[in-house]
Amino acid sequence: MALDAFFGPAAAPARPVRSEPRLVRGVLIGTALAFLAIFLVLPLAVVFAQAFAGGVQAWLDSLVEPDALAAIRLTLMAAAIAVPLNLVFGVAAAWCIARFEFRGKSLLTTLIDLPFSVSPVIAGLIYVLLFGLNGWLGPWLRDHDIQIVFALPGIVLATIFVTFPFVARELIPLMQEQGAEEEEAAIMLGASGWQTFRRVTLPKIRWGLLYGVLLCNARAMGEFGAVSVVSGHIRGETNTMPLHVEILYNEYNMVAAFAVASLLALLALVTLVVKSLLEWRYAGELAASRRH
Amino acid sequence: MNIDIQAITKRFGAYTALNSVDLRIGSGELVALLGPSGSGKTTLLRIIAGLETPDGGTVLFGGEDALQRHPRDRQVGFVFQHYALFRHMTVFDNVAFGLQVRPRSQRPAKSVIADRVNELLRLVQLDKLATRYPSQLSGGQRQRVALARALAIEPRVLLLDEPFGALDAKVRKELRRWLRHLHDAMGITSVFVTHDQEEALELADRVVVMSQGRIEQVGTPTEVYRQPATAFVYDFLGDANRIECRVEGGQVRLASQGQPLGGVSGQAGPAVVYVRPHDIELQPAGDDQATGTVRRVYEVGPLVRAEVDYAGTLLEVAVPADDRMPFRAGDRVRVVLRRGLVFPADRPDRPEPMALVPFRGGASGPVVQRL
C-alpha cells in the first residue's frame, strides 16, 4: 500500500505499452500499403495487363517468335553457366573468409562486394576494354580467332561479375555464426576433407546456399546494364531477354515487349515465392541450430 | 597409451600461449588440466589432438611422434566444450559417423556399425533416443552423445575440453561421477580441461595446474591441495586469505604492525602467508586482547562466513553452520590462524608451513596463550 502511495495505484493499462494510438497506426499502415501499391503492385499489374492486352494468342505469338525464343535461350544459357560457377566461387570465398585468418582478408571481403557498388555499365565496359577489338587482349584474341565481346562468353563474363556477391554474401555470416567446431569434430573422427565438406559443412549451409543461388539466378536472368554493353544487341544472336524487351519497346511493339517482360516478371515472382518458402523453412533451421 | 609432451611452445602473434611445457601422462591415467582462462590448458589439449600445431616441441604417443600424423589418423577421441554434434544428423548417425567415414577397406559392415552404435548408446544410457536430433536433447544428453561419438572410433586417447562447463550444477555432479566410472571400466588414457578446481580434484588421478602458459605443479589431488608448490596453486585450489608478513626469529609477524601470527622454520625476510578461511579461529576478546573486528556475517549453505578486519587486512573466515556464529558485525575478536603456508618473498617456490606455536625461542603474544 505504501508502494501505491509512491507510484500511484496500479491501474490496468488500457493497451500494451508498446502499441501506438489507433490513428497513428492507421496512418502508418495506410502509408506503407499505398507506397507498396503504387511502386510495386501497380507496375506489376500493368506489365501483365499490357502483355495480355492483345489476348492470350498475341501473347503466345510474341513469345514463340524466333528472335524471342533465341533471347530466352541465350538468357537461360548465360544463367546456366554463370550460376553454377558463382556457386562454386561463392562457397570457396565464404569458406576462406569464414574459416581462416589471413592478411588481406578484409580486402577480399571488400572485393566481393565490389560488383554491388560498381555500376553495371562499368562492369560491362571493363570487359570491352579488356577483350574488345581495341582492348588490351583484343589483337591476341583476334589472331587466335576467339570472340568474347559481342558473343556468349562476354555475356557470361558480365553476368558472373554482376552476380558474384550473392552466394558469398549469403554464406559468410551463416558460416561465421556456425563456427568450425563440427568440422573439427568430423576430422577428429577420421573424416577426410571432402567427407567433412560433403557430410558436415554442406548440410549445415544448404538452405543459405539455395537461397543465395536463387537470388543469383534471378539477377543473372534479369541483368541489363553490364550485358547491354558487351552484347552488341545482335537480334536473334546476342540479345538476352531484358535486351530484347528494350528493343521491342523502342520499336513501339508494346504487346510483344510486355509479353517478354511478363515472362521475366513471372520468373521474379516464382523466385520470390520460392525464396519466401525457403526463408520460412530456413528460419526454423537457423532457430534449431541456435538452440543447438 | 602413454603421452609424452616435451618442450611444447605455442604463440599466437606476440602472445605466448604455452611456454616450453613438459608433461608425462601414464597409460590409463585420468589427468586434469586445471587453470584460469588464458592459462593455455585448452591450447595444450588441442595440440595433443592435433587441432593446433605447436611452434616447438614434440608430442609422443607411446613413444611415437604424434605430430607427424594428421589429426584424423591419431585415433584421438575429442569431446568439445559445446559438444559440436552434427545438428543435421540423428543421435544414431552422430555416433556412427566415425565408423562410416572410414576408408572402404577398413569400414565395418552396416550391421556391425549398427550393433556397435547401439552398444555405445546403451553404455551412455541413450538407446531410447537414437532417432532424436541434437536440438531435441538436454545438455547432459548431448554431452553423453558427444562422448559416445568420440568412443565409437575406439580411441587410444580421450580428450575432453571443459566437459561439464555448459551444464547446471546438479547434472554436472552426476555426469562427473558417471565419467569416472566409465573411465575406470574402459581404462582409456584421458585428459580433460577444466577451470573448476573441485571438478579436477574430485575426478582426476593427477592434476596439472597451469598458469600463463606454464605448468605450476603436477600431482595427485591430495598433493596439490595439501602441498601446493606455489602461491598460485594455493590460491587457485580454494579460497585463500593473503596476509603480508615478515619472518623473524622463527616467528611470522604481520608486516604492518609486527603482531606474531605463528611459528615457521624458515629464514628471516619478507613473506606472504596464505590461510584458508576454515583455518582461522575467532575468539571472544576484550578490547585489550582483541586483534580484529567483525565486519559482516553471512550464511552460505553449510558454512557461516565472516569478514574480519585484521589490522587492516580483510580476512574471510568460515565455520560450519552448526557451530552458530557467535559474533555479529562490529564485535571485537581475537584472530587465531590455526594453519597456513608461508611463501618467502625471495624463494616463492619454497613454501613453508606455519605452525600455531613458534618454531623456536620464547616468543610471547596471543599465539602462545592458547585457550
XYZ file of C-alpha atoms in Angstrom:
663
model
C 0.000 0.000 0.000
C 2.909 2.219 0.766
C 4.063 1.485 -2.753
C 0.716 2.628 -4.119
C 1.159 5.940 -2.414
C 4.537 6.187 -4.011
C 3.821 5.057 -7.553
C 0.092 5.684 -7.752
C -2.479 2.897 -7.968
C -1.585 0.093 -10.312
C -4.275 0.663 -12.932
C -4.672 -1.965 -15.650
C -3.034 -0.451 -18.749
C -5.544 0.395 -21.492
C -3.269 -1.060 -24.170
C 0.102 -2.798 -24.310
C 2.899 -0.390 -23.526
C 4.482 -0.581 -26.954
C 1.403 -0.140 -29.128
C 0.552 3.253 -30.649
C -2.772 5.110 -30.741
C -5.263 3.902 -33.337
C -4.839 6.991 -35.535
C -1.040 6.708 -35.700
C -1.285 3.024 -36.523
C -3.836 3.703 -39.272
C -1.752 6.420 -40.898
C 1.474 4.397 -40.778
C -0.048 1.209 -42.131
C -2.008 3.146 -44.770
C 1.099 4.958 -45.977
C 3.060 1.757 -46.225
C 0.296 -0.013 -48.138
C -0.219 2.907 -50.516
C 3.501 3.042 -51.197
C 3.613 -0.669 -51.900
C 0.601 -0.438 -54.183
C 1.927 2.467 -56.241
C 5.523 1.376 -56.577
C 5.318 -2.410 -56.614
C 1.886 -3.916 -57.163
C 0.592 -1.458 -59.754
C 3.613 -1.668 -62.103
C 3.498 -5.446 -61.921
C -0.206 -5.418 -62.723
C 0.440 -3.056 -65.635
C 3.068 -5.396 -67.062
C 0.612 -8.285 -67.124
C -2.294 -6.117 -68.307
C -0.242 -4.802 -71.213
C 1.128 -8.246 -72.018
C -2.356 -9.673 -72.394
C -3.818 -6.514 -73.993
C -3.871 -8.277 -77.389
C -5.267 -11.506 -75.992
C -3.611 -14.766 -74.995
C -2.851 -15.687 -78.621
C -0.927 -12.476 -79.313
C 0.999 -13.011 -76.051
C 1.897 -16.532 -77.075
C 2.811 -15.457 -80.630
C 5.282 -12.844 -79.417
C 6.984 -15.449 -77.227
C 7.413 -18.180 -79.846
C 8.651 -15.745 -82.465
C 12.286 -16.832 -83.392
C 14.082 -13.759 -82.030
C 12.225 -14.002 -78.732
C 12.973 -17.722 -78.491
C 16.648 -17.020 -79.175
C 16.682 -14.380 -76.438
C 15.059 -16.781 -73.975
C 17.531 -19.484 -74.919
C 20.506 -17.137 -74.514
C 19.303 -15.906 -71.132
C 18.837 -19.445 -69.864
C 22.232 -20.433 -71.230
C 24.047 -17.488 -69.603
C 22.348 -18.206 -66.283
C 23.067 -21.924 -66.577
C 26.797 -21.160 -66.887
C 27.098 -18.175 -64.543
C 25.080 -19.531 -61.613
C 26.975 -22.831 -61.104
C 30.288 -21.012 -61.428
C 29.259 -18.424 -58.864
C 28.017 -21.210 -56.634
C 31.499 -22.713 -56.600
C 33.254 -19.330 -56.280
C 30.822 -18.218 -53.594
C 31.252 -21.322 -51.455
C 35.023 -21.160 -51.841
C 35.177 -17.454 -50.955
C 32.826 -17.859 -47.991
C 34.822 -20.853 -46.768
C 38.028 -18.850 -46.997
C 36.686 -15.805 -45.211
C 34.664 -17.572 -42.535
C 37.223 -20.238 -41.640
C 40.658 -18.677 -41.925
C 42.520 -15.653 -40.650
C 44.917 -14.220 -43.207
C 46.428 -10.971 -44.306
C 44.212 -9.134 -46.757
C 41.020 -10.805 -45.559
C 39.169 -7.507 -45.215
C 40.361 -6.515 -48.686
C 38.916 -9.739 -50.081
C 35.629 -9.102 -48.287
C 35.509 -5.631 -49.825
C 36.338 -7.004 -53.272
C 33.462 -9.461 -53.050
C 31.132 -6.502 -52.527
C 32.627 -4.578 -55.439
C 30.082 -5.730 -58.041
C 27.343 -4.320 -55.795
C 28.976 -0.914 -55.559
C 30.153 -0.584 -59.153
C 27.659 0.476 -61.827
C 26.815 -2.471 -64.125
C 27.694 -0.321 -67.124
C 31.247 -0.081 -65.860
C 31.287 -3.834 -65.327
C 30.400 -4.247 -68.985
C 32.920 -1.656 -70.151
C 35.713 -3.439 -68.279
C 35.236 -6.450 -70.496
C 35.019 -4.403 -73.667
C 38.266 -2.656 -72.713
C 39.916 -5.979 -71.939
C 38.613 -8.235 -74.670
C 37.226 -5.829 -77.301
C 38.920 -5.424 -80.675
C 40.794 -2.344 -79.468
C 41.177 -3.694 -75.951
C 44.329 -4.964 -74.238
C 43.830 -8.568 -75.228
C 41.855 -7.783 -78.399
C 44.591 -8.290 -81.024
C 45.746 -11.563 -79.465
C 42.178 -12.860 -79.268
C 41.542 -11.863 -82.888
C 44.703 -13.641 -84.024
C 43.522 -16.797 -82.282
C 40.013 -16.358 -83.597
C 38.425 -16.131 -80.144
C 35.317 -13.982 -79.877
C 34.485 -12.811 -76.368
C 32.832 -9.424 -76.598
C 29.569 -9.311 -78.595
C 29.205 -13.067 -78.043
C 28.113 -15.560 -75.400
C 31.440 -15.578 -73.466
C 31.222 -11.821 -72.900
C 27.635 -12.040 -71.750
C 28.506 -14.856 -69.346
C 31.531 -12.951 -68.002
C 29.479 -9.811 -67.387
C 26.755 -11.868 -65.716
C 29.251 -13.633 -63.470
C 30.772 -10.324 -62.430
C 27.455 -8.753 -61.562
C 26.075 -11.770 -59.672
C 29.274 -12.753 -57.891
C 28.408 -11.461 -54.386
C 25.030 -13.177 -53.951
C 26.153 -16.644 -52.849
C 29.221 -15.488 -50.895
C 27.287 -12.717 -49.114
C 24.622 -15.193 -48.081
C 27.085 -17.775 -46.754
C 29.729 -15.691 -44.980
C 27.601 -14.597 -41.990
C 25.983 -18.029 -41.796
C 29.305 -19.867 -41.735
C 30.817 -17.365 -39.324
C 27.930 -17.867 -36.949
C 28.055 -21.657 -37.181
C 31.778 -21.829 -36.417
C 34.128 -24.645 -37.303
C 33.689 -26.951 -34.320
C 31.593 -29.501 -36.196
C 34.211 -29.683 -38.941
C 36.909 -30.162 -36.306
C 34.810 -32.914 -34.741
C 34.477 -34.622 -38.129
C 38.252 -34.511 -38.675
C 38.908 -35.915 -35.195
C 36.553 -38.766 -36.089
C 38.711 -39.554 -39.095
C 36.804 -37.861 -41.929
C 38.773 -36.647 -44.957
C 38.491 -33.058 -46.185
C 35.951 -33.964 -48.852
C 33.912 -36.139 -46.469
C 33.876 -33.262 -43.975
C 32.644 -30.837 -46.626
C 30.021 -33.150 -48.112
C 28.654 -34.680 -44.909
C 29.036 -31.839 -42.402
C 29.590 -28.419 -43.996
C 27.241 -28.716 -46.977
C 24.209 -29.911 -44.979
C 24.812 -27.101 -42.488
C 24.728 -24.387 -45.149
C 22.309 -25.928 -47.662
C 19.386 -23.578 -47.052
C 21.541 -20.499 -47.137
C 23.204 -21.810 -50.259
C 19.908 -22.450 -52.030
C 18.707 -19.002 -51.072
C 21.871 -17.405 -52.429
C 21.638 -19.397 -55.659
C 18.036 -18.290 -56.185
C 18.904 -14.622 -55.781
C 21.947 -15.103 -58.003
C 19.799 -16.741 -60.662
C 17.131 -14.031 -60.573
C 19.762 -11.379 -61.070
C 21.596 -13.371 -63.750
C 18.449 -13.626 -65.852
C 17.393 -10.029 -65.245
C 20.742 -8.257 -65.680
C 20.540 -5.427 -68.188
C 23.303 -2.838 -67.899
C 26.506 -4.884 -67.993
C 25.144 -7.344 -70.547
C 23.887 -4.497 -72.721
C 27.411 -3.111 -73.047
C 29.063 -6.409 -74.048
C 26.232 -7.922 -76.064
C 26.242 -5.797 -79.206
C 22.448 -6.216 -79.493
C 22.505 -8.601 -82.430
C 18.939 -9.779 -82.825
C 18.484 -13.494 -82.562
C 22.127 -13.915 -81.598
C 23.359 -11.834 -78.678
C 20.110 -10.466 -77.289
C 19.082 -11.632 -73.864
C 15.516 -11.291 -72.622
C 15.967 -7.869 -70.946
C 17.714 -6.533 -74.066
C 15.015 -7.982 -76.299
C 12.355 -6.225 -74.217
C 14.134 -2.916 -74.698
C 14.445 -3.356 -78.465
C 10.799 -4.261 -78.857
C 9.800 -1.313 -76.689
C 11.883 1.093 -78.738
C 10.158 -0.236 -81.836
C 6.779 0.601 -80.246
C 5.912 -3.097 -80.310
C 4.164 -2.806 -76.948
C 2.361 -6.144 -76.828
C 5.493 -8.150 -77.675
C 7.675 -6.059 -75.334
C 5.321 -6.592 -72.437
C 4.816 -10.260 -73.255
C 8.529 -10.952 -72.879
C 8.623 -8.627 -69.870
C 5.779 -10.568 -68.282
C 7.819 -13.747 -68.614
C 10.711 -12.070 -66.766
C 8.303 -10.744 -64.151
C 6.833 -14.207 -63.743
C 10.301 -15.548 -63.150
C 10.844 -12.905 -60.468
C 7.541 -13.817 -58.843
C 8.382 -17.516 -58.802
C 11.784 -16.704 -57.303
C 10.125 -14.601 -54.614
C 7.654 -17.323 -53.727
C 10.361 -19.978 -53.544
C 12.515 -17.594 -51.523
C 9.707 -16.953 -49.039
C 9.125 -20.668 -48.682
C 12.846 -21.159 -48.110
C 13.066 -18.324 -45.637
C 10.274 -19.895 -43.692
C 11.979 -23.252 -43.753
C 15.451 -21.804 -43.229
C 14.318 -19.691 -40.251
C 13.197 -22.855 -38.498
C 16.518 -24.483 -39.251
C 18.502 -21.480 -38.069
C 16.493 -21.298 -34.887
C 17.085 -25.010 -34.353
C 20.802 -24.611 -34.874
C 20.853 -21.756 -32.380
C 19.036 -23.896 -29.854
C 21.688 -26.444 -30.524
C 48.841 -45.363 -24.481
C 51.139 -43.016 -22.587
C 51.586 -39.462 -23.799
C 54.887 -37.655 -23.564
C 54.832 -33.912 -24.045
C 58.236 -32.257 -24.401
C 59.031 -28.547 -24.515
C 55.800 -27.590 -26.267
C 55.670 -23.901 -27.152
C 52.801 -22.129 -28.889
C 52.489 -18.462 -29.793
C 49.553 -16.568 -31.208
C 51.184 -13.477 -32.672
C 53.001 -11.764 -29.824
C 51.110 -13.724 -27.208
C 52.733 -16.872 -25.814
C 50.014 -19.380 -25.031
C 52.368 -22.178 -23.996
C 55.927 -21.698 -22.850
C 58.029 -24.865 -23.102
C 55.637 -27.235 -21.383
C 56.741 -30.737 -20.366
C 54.290 -33.351 -19.163
C 54.146 -37.137 -18.990
C 50.789 -38.839 -18.906
C 50.789 -42.511 -17.994
C 48.782 -45.169 -19.790
C 45.212 -45.374 -18.469
C 45.536 -42.236 -16.377
C 42.782 -39.635 -15.986
C 44.511 -36.272 -15.885
C 43.007 -32.819 -15.357
C 44.485 -29.672 -16.890
C 43.403 -27.035 -14.409
C 43.871 -23.311 -14.704
C 42.179 -19.953 -15.232
C 41.203 -18.838 -18.727
C 44.280 -17.840 -20.685
C 46.491 -20.332 -18.855
C 46.989 -22.356 -22.042
C 45.208 -25.515 -20.902
C 42.829 -25.707 -23.884
C 45.661 -24.909 -26.301
C 47.663 -27.800 -24.842
C 44.685 -30.124 -25.251
C 44.168 -29.022 -28.852
C 47.854 -29.569 -29.593
C 47.637 -33.128 -28.237
C 44.617 -33.645 -30.504
C 46.311 -32.055 -33.497
C 43.802 -29.222 -33.872
C 46.640 -26.749 -33.240
C 50.238 -27.063 -34.356
C 52.911 -26.168 -31.791
C 55.709 -23.738 -32.665
C 58.199 -26.021 -30.943
C 58.494 -29.249 -29.002
C 57.211 -32.772 -29.504
C 54.241 -34.905 -28.552
C 54.827 -38.638 -28.346
C 52.052 -41.222 -28.228
C 53.534 -44.441 -26.841
C 56.982 -43.281 -27.903
C 55.898 -42.469 -31.461
C 55.899 -38.904 -32.799
C 52.245 -37.867 -32.929
C 52.919 -34.534 -34.636
C 53.896 -36.421 -37.797
C 50.371 -37.785 -38.038
C 47.341 -35.947 -39.325
C 44.767 -35.475 -36.548
C 42.391 -37.815 -38.368
C 44.960 -40.606 -38.064
C 45.835 -40.072 -34.413
C 42.923 -42.137 -33.075
C 42.075 -39.477 -30.557
C 38.553 -39.100 -29.208
C 37.764 -35.432 -28.649
C 34.758 -34.113 -26.731
C 34.205 -30.439 -27.463
C 33.112 -27.906 -24.894
C 29.880 -27.212 -26.750
C 29.721 -30.836 -27.950
C 29.870 -29.909 -31.676
C 27.261 -32.540 -32.501
C 26.260 -32.693 -36.168
C 22.989 -30.823 -35.945
C 21.505 -32.289 -39.109
C 22.084 -35.904 -38.041
C 20.230 -38.082 -35.582
C 21.890 -39.306 -32.413
C 22.487 -42.648 -34.129
C 24.130 -41.067 -37.178
C 26.262 -38.814 -34.991
C 27.690 -41.822 -33.158
C 28.036 -43.853 -36.372
C 29.873 -41.059 -38.234
C 33.393 -42.035 -37.213
C 32.833 -45.586 -38.462
C 31.019 -44.578 -41.658
C 33.812 -42.283 -42.875
C 36.481 -44.951 -42.675
C 38.053 -45.962 -45.984
C 36.048 -48.722 -47.640
C 38.685 -51.352 -46.867
C 38.541 -50.668 -43.113
C 34.857 -49.827 -42.835
C 32.803 -52.344 -40.861
C 29.645 -53.748 -42.442
C 26.450 -51.778 -41.911
C 25.087 -54.273 -39.413
C 28.350 -54.237 -37.455
C 28.245 -50.438 -37.297
C 24.641 -50.552 -36.111
C 25.486 -53.060 -33.385
C 28.449 -51.013 -32.217
C 26.437 -47.771 -32.157
C 23.591 -49.374 -30.242
C 26.036 -50.831 -27.767
C 27.599 -47.387 -27.213
C 24.195 -45.754 -26.862
C 23.310 -48.307 -24.208
C 26.591 -47.525 -22.479
C 25.710 -43.828 -22.297
C 22.065 -44.693 -21.498
C 20.645 -43.055 -24.619
C 19.494 -46.122 -26.579
C 15.894 -44.878 -26.487
C 16.803 -41.551 -28.083
C 18.681 -42.869 -31.120
C 16.336 -41.231 -33.639
C 16.299 -37.800 -31.979
C 18.181 -34.763 -33.291
C 20.678 -32.919 -31.074
C 18.344 -29.919 -30.724
C 15.790 -32.229 -29.087
C 18.165 -33.264 -26.284
C 19.062 -31.739 -22.937
C 22.604 -30.541 -22.251
C 23.526 -33.646 -20.275
C 22.186 -35.923 -23.020
C 24.137 -34.052 -25.705
C 27.257 -34.406 -23.626
C 26.760 -38.173 -23.498
C 26.134 -38.362 -27.259
C 29.383 -36.458 -27.797
C 31.168 -38.952 -25.568
C 29.642 -41.969 -27.332
C 30.630 -40.471 -30.694
C 34.212 -39.988 -29.523
C 34.357 -43.548 -28.150
C 32.992 -45.075 -31.366
C 36.352 -44.827 -33.124
C 37.986 -46.851 -30.322
C 40.370 -44.034 -29.445
C 43.752 -44.616 -27.886
C 43.430 -41.288 -26.088
C 40.303 -39.453 -24.941
C 40.451 -35.660 -24.686
C 37.672 -33.592 -23.142
C 37.511 -29.787 -23.338
C 35.613 -28.375 -20.350
C 33.338 -31.417 -20.473
C 30.894 -30.170 -17.864
C 31.262 -26.437 -18.378
C 27.898 -25.854 -20.023
C 25.811 -27.944 -17.629
C 23.983 -26.947 -14.481
C 25.490 -27.874 -11.131
C 23.395 -30.952 -10.394
C 23.771 -32.622 -13.807
C 27.455 -31.777 -13.723
C 27.965 -33.700 -10.487
C 26.104 -36.755 -11.764
C 27.981 -36.820 -15.070
C 31.278 -36.372 -13.283
C 30.718 -39.466 -11.183
C 29.475 -41.385 -14.221
C 32.510 -40.382 -16.281
C 34.818 -41.587 -13.518
C 33.079 -44.994 -13.512
C 33.288 -45.141 -17.296
C 36.981 -44.331 -17.233
C 37.641 -46.993 -14.600
C 35.745 -49.541 -16.706
C 37.404 -48.712 -20.057
C 40.843 -47.570 -18.936
C 41.457 -45.194 -21.865
C 44.170 -42.616 -21.222
C 42.126 -39.454 -20.715
C 42.868 -35.763 -20.362
C 40.270 -33.166 -19.533
C 40.438 -29.405 -19.266
C 38.650 -27.538 -16.518
C 38.769 -24.276 -14.627
C 36.780 -25.759 -11.749
C 39.168 -26.906 -9.021
C 36.515 -29.032 -7.337
C 35.944 -30.920 -10.595
C 39.662 -31.503 -11.075
C 40.252 -32.636 -7.502
C 37.250 -34.958 -7.452
C 37.650 -36.581 -10.863
C 41.322 -36.780 -11.765
C 44.088 -39.219 -10.843
C 46.529 -36.364 -11.283
C 46.007 -32.638 -11.589
C 48.149 -30.366 -13.755
C 47.801 -26.790 -12.526
C 48.595 -24.265 -15.250
C 49.047 -20.518 -15.292
C 50.161 -18.161 -18.050
C 51.334 -20.863 -20.416
C 53.332 -22.750 -17.804
C 52.757 -25.744 -15.572
C 52.792 -24.651 -11.943
C 52.501 -28.091 -10.395
C 51.662 -31.676 -11.264
C 50.433 -34.030 -8.570
C 47.639 -36.092 -7.126
C 44.636 -34.092 -5.898
C 45.865 -34.521 -2.322
C 49.378 -33.365 -3.172
C 48.382 -30.227 -4.994
C 45.879 -29.306 -2.305
C 47.977 -30.162 0.747
C 51.425 -29.272 -0.596
C 50.943 -26.545 -3.179
C 54.218 -25.733 -4.892
C 53.442 -22.079 -5.485
C 51.236 -19.330 -4.137
C 49.266 -19.503 -7.387
C 48.368 -23.148 -6.813
C 47.357 -22.452 -3.222
C 45.208 -19.547 -4.320
C 43.631 -21.344 -7.259
C 42.687 -24.545 -5.436
C 40.466 -22.914 -2.867
C 39.519 -19.735 -1.059
C 42.594 -18.144 0.382
C 43.469 -15.218 2.615
C 46.683 -13.475 1.713
C 48.494 -11.686 4.510
C 51.680 -9.674 4.017
C 54.153 -10.586 6.759
C 57.803 -10.987 7.603
C 59.699 -13.873 9.134
C 61.838 -13.058 12.168
C 63.442 -15.406 14.655
C 61.181 -18.360 13.933
C 58.097 -16.167 14.035
C 55.793 -14.971 11.316
C 54.806 -11.389 12.040
C 52.342 -9.060 10.398
C 54.233 -6.789 8.057
C 52.348 -3.719 9.187
C 52.230 -3.971 12.969
C 54.564 -6.792 13.870
C 51.960 -8.946 15.603
C 53.123 -12.578 15.772
C 50.973 -14.931 13.659
C 52.664 -18.296 14.154
C 55.906 -20.184 14.028
C 57.958 -21.091 10.997
C 61.345 -22.712 10.495
C 62.452 -20.559 7.579
C 64.965 -17.758 7.248
C 64.227 -14.174 8.096
C 62.807 -11.883 5.450
C 59.602 -10.545 3.960
C 56.989 -13.157 3.050
C 53.320 -13.743 2.359
C 51.295 -16.142 4.425
C 48.245 -17.846 2.875
C 45.485 -19.108 5.147
C 42.279 -20.975 4.245
C 39.071 -19.428 5.640
C 38.315 -22.563 7.676
C 41.769 -22.480 9.279
C 41.024 -19.228 11.060
C 39.509 -19.234 14.511
C 37.736 -16.278 16.094
C 37.665 -15.964 19.877
C 35.741 -13.524 22.012
C 38.092 -10.971 23.484
C 38.064 -7.816 25.478
C 39.447 -4.634 23.961
C 42.922 -5.280 25.364
C 43.265 -8.709 23.730
C 41.260 -8.147 20.540
C 43.157 -8.222 17.259
C 40.304 -7.858 14.784
C 36.830 -6.523 14.151
C 33.982 -8.467 12.548
C 32.668 -6.524 9.540
C 29.993 -8.810 8.126
C 28.467 -12.229 8.858
C 26.535 -14.312 6.301
C 25.455 -17.882 5.845
C 26.182 -19.880 2.677
C 24.696 -23.388 2.795
C 26.669 -25.478 5.270
C 29.029 -22.645 6.205
C 28.795 -19.399 8.080
C 31.200 -16.861 6.690
C 32.515 -13.742 8.309
C 34.653 -10.892 7.055
C 37.072 -9.745 9.703
C 39.230 -6.657 9.640
C 42.588 -7.876 10.931
C 44.979 -4.976 11.346
C 43.974 -3.521 8.017
C 43.758 -6.859 6.124
C 40.276 -8.151 5.342
C 40.136 -11.856 6.234
C 37.476 -14.286 5.155
C 36.591 -16.771 7.885
C 34.396 -19.852 7.552
C 32.919 -22.025 10.294
C 30.415 -24.885 9.925
C 26.861 -23.598 10.196
C 26.019 -25.847 13.127
C 28.599 -24.002 15.261
C 26.300 -20.994 15.350
C 28.478 -17.948 14.614
C 28.625 -16.261 17.994
C 29.650 -12.914 16.561
C 27.894 -10.081 14.852
C 29.163 -7.241 12.734
C 31.072 -4.793 14.898
C 32.246 -7.298 17.521
C 35.880 -7.184 18.576
C 37.553 -10.612 18.370
C 40.867 -12.321 18.771
C 42.010 -13.894 15.479
C 43.935 -17.182 15.634
C 45.451 -18.639 12.467
C 45.474 -22.386 13.052
C 47.352 -23.305 9.921
C 48.924 -21.515 6.997
C 51.579 -21.623 4.329
C 54.386 -19.063 4.250
C 55.845 -18.065 0.884
C 59.140 -16.201 1.414
C 59.450 -13.267 -0.999
C 62.926 -14.318 -2.172
C 62.044 -18.039 -2.583
C 58.387 -18.102 -3.693
C 58.699 -21.725 -4.835
C 59.772 -22.944 -1.370
C 56.725 -22.515 0.846
C 56.932 -23.493 4.490
C 54.082 -24.478 6.751
C 53.232 -22.081 9.534
C 52.523 -23.700 12.898
C 50.396 -22.259 15.631
C 53.318 -22.486 18.080
C 56.547 -20.619 17.285
C 59.292 -22.784 15.889
C 61.869 -21.794 18.496
C 62.646 -19.170 21.005
C 60.337 -17.813 23.638
C 58.078 -15.682 21.551
C 55.229 -14.236 23.502
C 51.923 -12.766 22.470
C 48.466 -14.103 21.858
C 49.610 -17.104 19.871
C 51.117 -18.976 22.799
C 48.268 -18.217 25.156
C 46.014 -20.829 23.637
C 42.575 -21.244 25.088
